PDB file of C-alpha atoms and ligand atoms in Angstrom:
ATOM      1  CA  MET A 954     137.293  93.874 101.547  1.00  0.00           C
ATOM      2  CA  ALA A 955     137.601  90.881  99.222  1.00  0.00           C
ATOM      3  CA  ALA A 956     137.731  88.537 102.215  1.00  0.00           C
ATOM      4  CA  LEU A 957     134.617  90.115 103.750  1.00  0.00           C
ATOM      5  CA  ALA A 958     132.736  89.748 100.461  1.00  0.00           C
ATOM      6  CA  SER A 959     133.114  85.972 100.726  1.00  0.00           C
ATOM      7  CA  ILE A 960     131.384  85.902 104.113  1.00  0.00           C
ATOM      8  CA  PRO A 961     127.708  84.894 103.868  1.00  0.00           C
ATOM      9  CA  PRO A 962     124.983  87.209 105.190  1.00  0.00           C
ATOM     10  CA  THR A 963     124.537  87.009 108.968  1.00  0.00           C
ATOM     11  CA  GLU A 964     121.327  85.342 110.151  1.00  0.00           C
ATOM     12  CA  ARG A 965     119.803  88.108 112.285  1.00  0.00           C
ATOM     13  CA  LEU A 966     117.743  86.346 114.935  1.00  0.00           C
ATOM     14  CA  TYR A 967     115.649  89.419 115.880  1.00  0.00           C
ATOM     15  CA  LEU A 968     114.540  90.028 112.308  1.00  0.00           C
ATOM     16  CA  PRO A 969     111.893  87.642 110.904  1.00  0.00           C
ATOM     17  CA  SER A 970     109.291  87.587 113.686  1.00  0.00           C
ATOM     18  CA  LEU A 971     108.138  89.386 116.831  1.00  0.00           C
ATOM     19  CA  GLU A 972     109.426  86.462 118.928  1.00  0.00           C
ATOM     20  CA  GLY A 973     112.905  87.131 117.542  1.00  0.00           C
ATOM     21  CA  ASN A 974     112.859  90.503 119.325  1.00  0.00           C
ATOM     22  CA  PHE A 975     113.006  88.622 122.641  1.00  0.00           C
ATOM     23  CA  ILE A 976     115.942  86.314 121.842  1.00  0.00           C
ATOM     24  CA  TYR A 977     118.823  87.475 124.006  1.00  0.00           C
ATOM     25  CA  THR A 978     121.276  84.579 123.789  1.00  0.00           C
ATOM     26  CA  SER A 979     122.578  82.249 121.117  1.00  0.00           C
ATOM     27  CA  THR A 980     125.521  80.053 120.318  1.00  0.00           C
ATOM     28  CA  ALA A 981     127.193  80.924 117.022  1.00  0.00           C
ATOM     29  CA  THR A 982     130.162  79.936 114.875  1.00  0.00           C
ATOM     30  CA  LEU A 983     132.967  82.457 114.326  1.00  0.00           C
ATOM     31  CA  LEU A 984     133.487  83.268 110.626  1.00  0.00           C
ATOM     32  CA  LYS A 985     136.028  86.082 110.902  1.00  0.00           C
ATOM     33  CA  LEU A 986     138.086  87.801 113.603  1.00  0.00           C
ATOM     34  CA  THR A 987     140.098  90.953 112.927  1.00  0.00           C
ATOM     35  CA  LYS A 988     142.351  92.536 115.523  1.00  0.00           C
ATOM     36  CA  THR A 989     141.714  96.299 115.592  1.00  0.00           C
ATOM     37  CA  PHE A 990     143.908  97.226 118.592  1.00  0.00           C
ATOM     38  CA  PRO A 991     146.817  96.874 118.815  1.00  0.00           C
ATOM     39  CA  VAL A 992     146.805  96.636 115.035  1.00  0.00           C
ATOM     40  CA  ASP A 993     150.448  95.904 114.310  1.00  0.00           C
ATOM     41  CA  ASP A 994     152.144  92.853 115.881  1.00  0.00           C
ATOM     42  CA  ALA A 995     155.508  94.604 115.382  1.00  0.00           C
ATOM     43  CA  GLU A 996     154.403  97.149 117.974  1.00  0.00           C
ATOM     44  CA  LEU A 997     153.127  94.772 120.602  1.00  0.00           C
ATOM     45  CA  PRO A 998     152.614  96.431 123.953  1.00  0.00           C
ATOM     46  CA  GLU A 999     154.562  95.387 127.012  1.00  0.00           C
ATOM     47  CA  ALA A1000     153.864  92.038 128.602  1.00  0.00           C
ATOM     48  CA  GLY A1001     150.906  92.358 130.924  1.00  0.00           C
ATOM     49  CA  ALA A1002     148.988  94.831 128.728  1.00  0.00           C
ATOM     50  CA  THR A1003     145.507  93.442 128.460  1.00  0.00           C
ATOM     51  CA  LEU A1004     143.373  95.736 126.304  1.00  0.00           C
ATOM     52  CA  LEU A1005     142.681  93.954 123.046  1.00  0.00           C
ATOM     53  CA  LYS A1006     140.070  95.067 120.505  1.00  0.00           C
ATOM     54  CA  VAL A1007     138.673  92.842 117.788  1.00  0.00           C
ATOM     55  CA  ASP A1008     135.906  92.821 115.164  1.00  0.00           C
ATOM     56  CA  MET A1009     133.979  89.549 115.077  1.00  0.00           C
ATOM     57  CA  VAL A1010     131.586  88.110 112.486  1.00  0.00           C
ATOM     58  CA  PHE A1011     129.445  85.017 113.146  1.00  0.00           C
ATOM     59  CA  ASP A1012     127.065  82.839 111.142  1.00  0.00           C
ATOM     60  CA  LYS A1013     124.159  84.214 113.208  1.00  0.00           C
ATOM     61  CA  SER A1014     123.559  86.776 115.948  1.00  0.00           C
ATOM     62  CA  PRO A1015     120.872  87.940 118.391  1.00  0.00           C
ATOM     63  CA  PHE A1016     122.527  91.414 118.528  1.00  0.00           C
ATOM     64  CA  HIS A1017     120.702  94.395 116.983  1.00  0.00           C
ATOM     65  CA  PRO A1018     123.181  96.648 115.163  1.00  0.00           C
ATOM     66  CA  GLN A1019     123.015 100.422 115.503  1.00  0.00           C
ATOM     67  CA  GLY A1020     120.856 101.861 112.744  1.00  0.00           C
ATOM     68  CA  GLY A1021     117.466 103.227 111.788  1.00  0.00           C
ATOM     69  CA  GLY A1022     117.747 105.716 114.654  1.00  0.00           C
ATOM     70  CA  GLN A1023     118.101 102.931 117.239  1.00  0.00           C
ATOM     71  CA  PRO A1024     121.278 102.649 119.351  1.00  0.00           C
ATOM     72  CA  THR A1025     123.420  99.521 119.270  1.00  0.00           C
ATOM     73  CA  ASP A1026     122.815  96.499 121.468  1.00  0.00           C
ATOM     74  CA  LEU A1027     125.465  95.852 124.104  1.00  0.00           C
ATOM     75  CA  GLY A1028     126.459  92.608 125.810  1.00  0.00           C
ATOM     76  CA  GLN A1029     129.105  89.921 125.976  1.00  0.00           C
ATOM     77  CA  ILE A1030     130.581  87.253 123.745  1.00  0.00           C
ATOM     78  CA  ARG A1031     132.422  84.350 125.343  1.00  0.00           C
ATOM     79  CA  SER A1032     134.358  81.533 123.758  1.00  0.00           C
ATOM     80  CA  THR A1033     133.085  78.098 124.704  1.00  0.00           C
ATOM     81  CA  SER A1034     136.629  76.704 124.708  1.00  0.00           C
ATOM     82  CA  THR A1035     138.768  76.502 127.860  1.00  0.00           C
ATOM     83  CA  PRO A1036     140.012  78.842 129.162  1.00  0.00           C
ATOM     84  CA  SER A1037     137.120  81.024 128.065  1.00  0.00           C
ATOM     85  CA  ILE A1038     137.835  84.489 126.655  1.00  0.00           C
ATOM     86  CA  VAL A1039     135.159  87.054 127.451  1.00  0.00           C
ATOM     87  CA  PHE A1040     134.685  89.916 124.967  1.00  0.00           C
ATOM     88  CA  THR A1041     132.656  93.018 125.806  1.00  0.00           C
ATOM     89  CA  VAL A1042     130.498  94.111 122.869  1.00  0.00           C
ATOM     90  CA  ASP A1043     131.088  97.866 122.514  1.00  0.00           C
ATOM     91  CA  LYS A1044     129.091  98.377 119.317  1.00  0.00           C
ATOM     92  CA  VAL A1045     127.411  96.324 116.600  1.00  0.00           C
ATOM     93  CA  SER A1046     127.174  97.437 112.969  1.00  0.00           C
ATOM     94  CA  PHE A1047     125.478  96.150 109.822  1.00  0.00           C
ATOM     95  CA  SER A1048     126.527  96.458 106.174  1.00  0.00           C
ATOM     96  CA  PHE A1049     123.652  96.873 103.732  1.00  0.00           C
ATOM     97  CA  GLU A1050     126.092  95.929 100.952  1.00  0.00           C
ATOM     98  CA  THR A1051     127.064  92.531 102.353  1.00  0.00           C
ATOM     99  CA  ASN A1052     124.230  91.936 104.885  1.00  0.00           C
ATOM    100  CA  VAL A1053     126.939  91.085 107.426  1.00  0.00           C
ATOM    101  CA  VAL A1054     126.723  92.007 111.133  1.00  0.00           C
ATOM    102  CA  THR A1055     130.047  92.993 112.744  1.00  0.00           C
ATOM    103  CA  HIS A1056     130.519  92.932 116.532  1.00  0.00           C
ATOM    104  CA  HIS A1057     133.100  95.502 117.664  1.00  0.00           C
ATOM    105  CA  CYS A1058     134.499  94.065 120.894  1.00  0.00           C
ATOM    106  CA  SER A1059     137.179  94.525 123.522  1.00  0.00           C
ATOM    107  CA  THR A1060     138.639  92.202 126.131  1.00  0.00           C
ATOM    108  CA  THR A1061     140.946  92.529 129.092  1.00  0.00           C
ATOM    109  CA  SER A1062     141.012  88.810 129.817  1.00  0.00           C
ATOM    110  CA  VAL A1063     144.142  88.000 127.794  1.00  0.00           C
ATOM    111  CA  ASP A1064     147.729  89.265 127.901  1.00  0.00           C
ATOM    112  CA  VAL A1065     148.027  90.903 124.476  1.00  0.00           C
ATOM    113  CA  ALA A1066     151.789  90.364 124.185  1.00  0.00           C
ATOM    114  CA  THR A1067     151.825  86.695 125.084  1.00  0.00           C
ATOM    115  CA  ALA A1068     148.361  85.567 124.108  1.00  0.00           C
ATOM    116  CA  SER A1069     148.193  82.227 122.445  1.00  0.00           C
ATOM    117  CA  PRO A1070     146.600  82.397 118.990  1.00  0.00           C
ATOM    118  CA  LEU A1071     143.257  84.153 119.027  1.00  0.00           C
ATOM    119  CA  PRO A1072     140.136  82.115 118.246  1.00  0.00           C
ATOM    120  CA  ALA A1073     140.051  81.002 114.614  1.00  0.00           C
ATOM    121  CA  PRO A1074     137.096  80.682 112.237  1.00  0.00           C
ATOM    122  CA  GLY A1075     135.030  77.647 113.176  1.00  0.00           C
ATOM    123  CA  ALA A1076     135.277  78.276 116.939  1.00  0.00           C
ATOM    124  CA  GLU A1077     131.998  78.257 118.873  1.00  0.00           C
ATOM    125  CA  PHE A1078     130.913  81.229 120.977  1.00  0.00           C
ATOM    126  CA  SER A1079     128.095  82.176 123.313  1.00  0.00           C
ATOM    127  CA  LEU A1080     126.523  85.522 122.346  1.00  0.00           C
ATOM    128  CA  GLU A1081     124.690  87.285 125.196  1.00  0.00           C
ATOM    129  CA  VAL A1082     122.740  90.505 124.657  1.00  0.00           C
ATOM    130  CA  ASP A1083     122.397  92.890 127.650  1.00  0.00           C
ATOM    131  CA  GLU A1084     118.668  92.264 128.153  1.00  0.00           C
ATOM    132  CA  GLU A1085     117.915  95.355 130.245  1.00  0.00           C
ATOM    133  CA  HIS A1086     119.619  97.666 127.708  1.00  0.00           C
ATOM    134  CA  ARG A1087     117.821  95.950 124.779  1.00  0.00           C
ATOM    135  CA  LYS A1088     114.416  96.310 126.472  1.00  0.00           C
ATOM    136  CA  ASN A1089     115.093 100.001 127.124  1.00  0.00           C
ATOM    137  CA  MET A1090     116.180 100.612 123.512  1.00  0.00           C
ATOM    138  CA  SER A1091     113.164  98.657 122.216  1.00  0.00           C
ATOM    139  CA  ALA A1092     110.849 100.847 124.322  1.00  0.00           C
ATOM    140  CA  PHE A1093     112.412 104.143 123.161  1.00  0.00           C
ATOM    141  CA  HIS A1094     112.250 102.946 119.548  1.00  0.00           C
ATOM    142  CA  SER A1095     108.666 101.645 119.831  1.00  0.00           C
ATOM    143  CA  ALA A1096     107.490 104.911 121.400  1.00  0.00           C
ATOM    144  CA  GLY A1097     108.576 106.592 118.147  1.00  0.00           C
ATOM    145  CA  HIS A1098     106.147 104.296 116.291  1.00  0.00           C
ATOM    146  CA  LEU A1099     103.457 105.276 118.816  1.00  0.00           C
ATOM    147  CA  VAL A1100     103.987 108.918 117.786  1.00  0.00           C
ATOM    148  CA  ASP A1101     103.399 107.864 114.147  1.00  0.00           C
ATOM    149  CA  SER A1102     100.218 106.055 115.072  1.00  0.00           C
ATOM    150  CA  ALA A1103      98.931 109.028 117.093  1.00  0.00           C
ATOM    151  CA  ILE A1104      99.794 111.488 114.287  1.00  0.00           C
ATOM    152  CA  TYR A1105      97.958 109.523 111.603  1.00  0.00           C
ATOM    153  CA  SER A1106      94.988 108.598 113.755  1.00  0.00           C
ATOM    154  CA  LEU A1107      94.515 112.350 114.261  1.00  0.00           C
ATOM    155  CA  GLY A1108      94.282 112.557 110.450  1.00  0.00           C
ATOM    156  CA  TYR A1109      97.532 114.356 109.580  1.00  0.00           C
ATOM    157  CA  CYS A1110      98.198 112.411 106.378  1.00  0.00           C
ATOM    158  CA  GLY A1111     100.125 115.325 104.832  1.00  0.00           C
ATOM    159  CA  LEU A1112     103.034 114.555 107.172  1.00  0.00           C
ATOM    160  CA  ILE A1113     105.752 112.295 105.690  1.00  0.00           C
ATOM    161  CA  PRO A1114     108.113 110.519 108.146  1.00  0.00           C
ATOM    162  CA  GLN A1115     111.671 111.608 107.326  1.00  0.00           C
ATOM    163  CA  LYS A1116     113.740 110.923 110.449  1.00  0.00           C
ATOM    164  CA  GLY A1117     113.573 109.079 113.749  1.00  0.00           C
ATOM    165  CA  TYR A1118     116.023 109.559 116.605  1.00  0.00           C
ATOM    166  CA  HIS A1119     115.371 106.982 119.337  1.00  0.00           C
ATOM    167  CA  PHE A1120     118.382 107.538 121.599  1.00  0.00           C
ATOM    168  CA  THR A1121     117.650 108.334 125.245  1.00  0.00           C
ATOM    169  CA  ASP A1122     119.104 111.868 125.081  1.00  0.00           C
ATOM    170  CA  GLY A1123     116.186 113.666 123.467  1.00  0.00           C
ATOM    171  CA  PRO A1124     114.316 111.282 121.148  1.00  0.00           C
ATOM    172  CA  TYR A1125     112.062 112.605 118.391  1.00  0.00           C
ATOM    173  CA  VAL A1126     110.280 111.760 115.152  1.00  0.00           C
ATOM    174  CA  GLU A1127     110.428 114.268 112.308  1.00  0.00           C
ATOM    175  CA  TYR A1128     107.971 114.701 109.414  1.00  0.00           C
ATOM    176  CA  ALA A1129     108.290 116.593 106.142  1.00  0.00           C
ATOM    177  CA  GLY A1130     105.260 118.703 105.263  1.00  0.00           C
ATOM    178  CA  GLY A1131     104.930 120.310 108.693  1.00  0.00           C
ATOM    179  CA  LYS A1132     103.003 123.221 107.250  1.00  0.00           C
ATOM    180  CA  SER A1133     100.153 120.859 106.356  1.00  0.00           C
ATOM    181  CA  VAL A1134      99.256 121.180 110.048  1.00  0.00           C
ATOM    182  CA  ALA A1135      97.639 124.593 110.504  1.00  0.00           C
ATOM    183  CA  GLU A1136      99.367 126.923 112.960  1.00  0.00           C
ATOM    184  CA  ASP A1137      96.431 127.050 115.401  1.00  0.00           C
ATOM    185  CA  GLU A1138      96.236 123.237 115.340  1.00  0.00           C
ATOM    186  CA  ARG A1139      99.948 123.017 116.143  1.00  0.00           C
ATOM    187  CA  LYS A1140      99.284 124.950 119.377  1.00  0.00           C
ATOM    188  CA  THR A1141      97.079 122.146 120.703  1.00  0.00           C
ATOM    189  CA  LEU A1142      98.919 119.235 119.082  1.00  0.00           C
ATOM    190  CA  VAL A1143     100.917 118.073 122.135  1.00  0.00           C
ATOM    191  CA  PRO A1144      97.903 117.542 124.462  1.00  0.00           C
ATOM    192  CA  ARG A1145      95.923 115.942 121.633  1.00  0.00           C
ATOM    193  CA  LEU A1146      98.802 113.546 120.880  1.00  0.00           C
ATOM    194  CA  ASN A1147      99.094 112.665 124.565  1.00  0.00           C
ATOM    195  CA  GLU A1148      95.372 111.988 124.775  1.00  0.00           C
ATOM    196  CA  LYS A1149      95.785 109.613 121.811  1.00  0.00           C
ATOM    197  CA  PHE A1150      98.874 108.067 123.479  1.00  0.00           C
ATOM    198  CA  CYS A1151      96.801 107.239 126.597  1.00  0.00           C
ATOM    199  CA  GLN A1152      94.052 105.663 124.507  1.00  0.00           C
ATOM    200  CA  LEU A1153      96.434 103.529 122.395  1.00  0.00           C
ATOM    201  CA  ILE A1154      98.357 102.386 125.502  1.00  0.00           C
ATOM    202  CA  ALA A1155      95.126 101.502 127.375  1.00  0.00           C
ATOM    203  CA  ASP A1156      94.014  99.413 124.364  1.00  0.00           C
ATOM    204  CA  ASP A1157      97.178  97.260 124.797  1.00  0.00           C
ATOM    205  CA  ILE A1158      97.494  96.662 121.050  1.00  0.00           C
ATOM    206  CA  PRO A1159      99.871  93.771 120.179  1.00  0.00           C
ATOM    207  CA  THR A1160     102.918  94.509 118.020  1.00  0.00           C
ATOM    208  CA  THR A1161     103.095  92.660 114.697  1.00  0.00           C
ATOM    209  CA  ILE A1162     106.154  91.855 112.572  1.00  0.00           C
ATOM    210  CA  CYS A1163     106.205  90.095 109.207  1.00  0.00           C
ATOM    211  CA  MET A1164     108.367  89.844 106.118  1.00  0.00           C
ATOM    212  CA  GLN A1165     106.324  90.863 103.070  1.00  0.00           C
ATOM    213  CA  GLN A1166     106.943  91.034  99.309  1.00  0.00           C
ATOM    214  CA  LYS A1167     107.916  94.616  98.503  1.00  0.00           C
ATOM    215  CA  GLU A1168     105.183  95.287  95.909  1.00  0.00           C
ATOM    216  CA  GLU A1169     102.508  93.786  98.161  1.00  0.00           C
ATOM    217  CA  ALA A1170     103.673  95.808 101.173  1.00  0.00           C
ATOM    218  CA  GLU A1171     103.779  99.034  99.167  1.00  0.00           C
ATOM    219  CA  ALA A1172     100.198  98.482  97.968  1.00  0.00           C
ATOM    220  CA  ASP A1173      99.023  97.724 101.528  1.00  0.00           C
ATOM    221  CA  LEU A1174     100.798 100.542 103.342  1.00  0.00           C
ATOM    222  CA  ASN A1175     100.259 103.318 100.795  1.00  0.00           C
ATOM    223  CA  ARG A1176      96.599 102.487 100.141  1.00  0.00           C
ATOM    224  CA  GLU A1177      95.201 105.150 102.472  1.00  0.00           C
ATOM    225  CA  THR A1178      98.217 107.238 103.447  1.00  0.00           C
ATOM    226  CA  LYS A1179     100.894 107.602 100.768  1.00  0.00           C
ATOM    227  CA  VAL A1180     103.734 108.312 103.176  1.00  0.00           C
ATOM    228  CA  PHE A1181     106.321 105.622 102.400  1.00  0.00           C
ATOM    229  CA  ASP A1182     108.957 105.580  99.656  1.00  0.00           C
ATOM    230  CA  PHE A1183     109.602 101.904  98.887  1.00  0.00           C
ATOM    231  CA  SER A1184     112.153 102.663  96.159  1.00  0.00           C
ATOM    232  CA  VAL A1185     114.855 102.759  98.862  1.00  0.00           C
ATOM    233  CA  PHE A1186     114.484  99.004  99.516  1.00  0.00           C
ATOM    234  CA  LYS A1187     116.722  96.765  97.385  1.00  0.00           C
ATOM    235  CA  GLU A1188     115.600  93.352  98.684  1.00  0.00           C
ATOM    236  CA  ALA A1189     112.514  91.490  97.395  1.00  0.00           C
ATOM    237  CA  GLU A1190     111.099  91.301 100.927  1.00  0.00           C
ATOM    238  CA  VAL A1191     110.514  94.162 103.341  1.00  0.00           C
ATOM    239  CA  ARG A1192     110.046  93.825 107.102  1.00  0.00           C
ATOM    240  CA  ILE A1193     106.753  95.399 108.104  1.00  0.00           C
ATOM    241  CA  VAL A1194     106.167  96.370 111.737  1.00  0.00           C
ATOM    242  CA  GLY A1195     102.769  97.263 113.188  1.00  0.00           C
ATOM    243  CA  ILE A1196     102.615  99.236 116.432  1.00  0.00           C
ATOM    244  CA  ALA A1197      99.319 100.605 117.721  1.00  0.00           C
ATOM    245  CA  ASN A1198      97.751  99.444 114.430  1.00  0.00           C
ATOM    246  CA  PHE A1199     100.079 101.612 112.308  1.00  0.00           C
ATOM    247  CA  LEU A1200     102.181  99.663 109.784  1.00  0.00           C
ATOM    248  CA  CYS A1201     105.575 100.785 108.534  1.00  0.00           C
ATOM    249  CA  PRO A1202     108.818  99.319 107.140  1.00  0.00           C
ATOM    250  CA  CYS A1203     111.305  98.965 110.021  1.00  0.00           C
ATOM    251  CA  GLY A1204     114.376  96.943 111.003  1.00  0.00           C
ATOM    252  CA  GLY A1205     114.430  97.655 114.749  1.00  0.00           C
ATOM    253  CA  THR A1206     113.455  95.812 117.925  1.00  0.00           C
ATOM    254  CA  HIS A1207     110.146  96.445 119.669  1.00  0.00           C
ATOM    255  CA  VAL A1208     107.998  95.948 122.773  1.00  0.00           C
ATOM    256  CA  PRO A1209     105.327  93.191 122.685  1.00  0.00           C
ATOM    257  CA  SER A1210     102.348  95.588 122.926  1.00  0.00           C
ATOM    258  CA  THR A1211     101.431  99.217 123.573  1.00  0.00           C
ATOM    259  CA  SER A1212     100.864  98.736 127.333  1.00  0.00           C
ATOM    260  CA  HIS A1213     104.665  98.469 127.647  1.00  0.00           C
ATOM    261  CA  LEU A1214     104.883 102.159 126.681  1.00  0.00           C
ATOM    262  CA  SER A1215     102.759 103.540 129.539  1.00  0.00           C
ATOM    263  CA  ASP A1216     105.604 105.695 130.900  1.00  0.00           C
ATOM    264  CA  PHE A1217     106.157 107.609 127.635  1.00  0.00           C
ATOM    265  CA  GLU A1218     104.643 110.941 126.642  1.00  0.00           C
ATOM    266  CA  VAL A1219     104.939 113.558 123.898  1.00  0.00           C
ATOM    267  CA  THR A1220     106.952 116.433 125.351  1.00  0.00           C
ATOM    268  CA  GLY A1221     106.847 119.085 122.624  1.00  0.00           C
ATOM    269  CA  ILE A1222     106.890 119.975 118.948  1.00  0.00           C
ATOM    270  CA  LYS A1223     109.178 122.162 116.890  1.00  0.00           C
ATOM    271  CA  MET A1224     109.071 123.432 113.314  1.00  0.00           C
ATOM    272  CA  LYS A1225     112.452 123.176 111.581  1.00  0.00           C
ATOM    273  CA  LYS A1226     112.905 124.138 107.903  1.00  0.00           C
ATOM    274  CA  GLY A1227     109.286 123.207 107.157  1.00  0.00           C
ATOM    275  CA  ALA A1228     109.522 119.889 108.982  1.00  0.00           C
ATOM    276  CA  LEU A1229     107.530 119.083 112.107  1.00  0.00           C
ATOM    277  CA  ARG A1230     109.580 117.506 114.874  1.00  0.00           C
ATOM    278  CA  VAL A1231     107.608 115.688 117.593  1.00  0.00           C
ATOM    279  CA  LYS A1232     109.658 115.169 120.750  1.00  0.00           C
ATOM    280  CA  TYR A1233     108.851 112.410 123.219  1.00  0.00           C
ATOM    281  CA  ASP A1234     110.449 110.899 126.305  1.00  0.00           C
ATOM    282  CA  ARG A1235     109.918 108.820 129.389  1.00  0.00           C
ATOM    283  CA  LYS A1236     107.787 110.668 131.901  1.00  0.00           C
ATOM    284  CA  LYS A1237     109.993 112.313 134.513  1.00  0.00           C
ATOM    285  CA  ALA A1238     109.477 111.121 138.086  1.00  0.00           C
ATOM    286  CA  GLN A1239     107.237 113.562 139.960  1.00  0.00           C
TER     287      GLN A1239
HETATM  288 ZN1   ZN B1735     110.553  99.964 114.526  1.00  0.00          ZN
END
């Protein structure tokens, strides 16, 4: 852990602006490579075995790590030296303690037993995000924001966002204070949310992203609806994302505007231990 502590924070290319959400490739300098399989050189597999797993840290990265309810980016990392080694990115993670992004990768393009030394710190790599997967994850994540916008534009300010799950297998947004929505209103909530969805999508509202001083952001966002707890943020600046005119702190990737969410709909609601869960999904083909 001591070695990792000396590594500087990773420059996350998707983070500071909306444009960063559409950067899919970058060159980067390797800062650290750790072999994770096989772990022990004393137990090298037979010659010819080619599955090698490594963790890689770079000075910068276009990859979005798994977190905030959004699945990991996938893609490839290739060394720019000859012969090139191609690593498949299986998962990307982020440490809030060190602000370092780690790419968990595998490769079958080298013989593990006889491989010449693996790339060393200082080597240059090409980092390539799977663009189709990223766009899909951005859409599922952004549709969760659209639920927020629809909820608050219907006036349900007693609902406090407490969880978002933006994976493709049953995404939802969950709010504390579900009982602040009267039972008879809950019965008509899904069609009313979908009506609001249609309106917000037709308005094609551009997404906004900015880094803002924490105190300033808290004053702005909690002025009308006091739904955000800023005490959880340790940094001086907070990333504020606006989708369908609703602002919230968020670290994910997003679509450029609401018209990109035209194939999403609210599919149901559920009360769970006093919380209101709003389920949404891509519309199923008719
Ligand atoms: Zn977001």
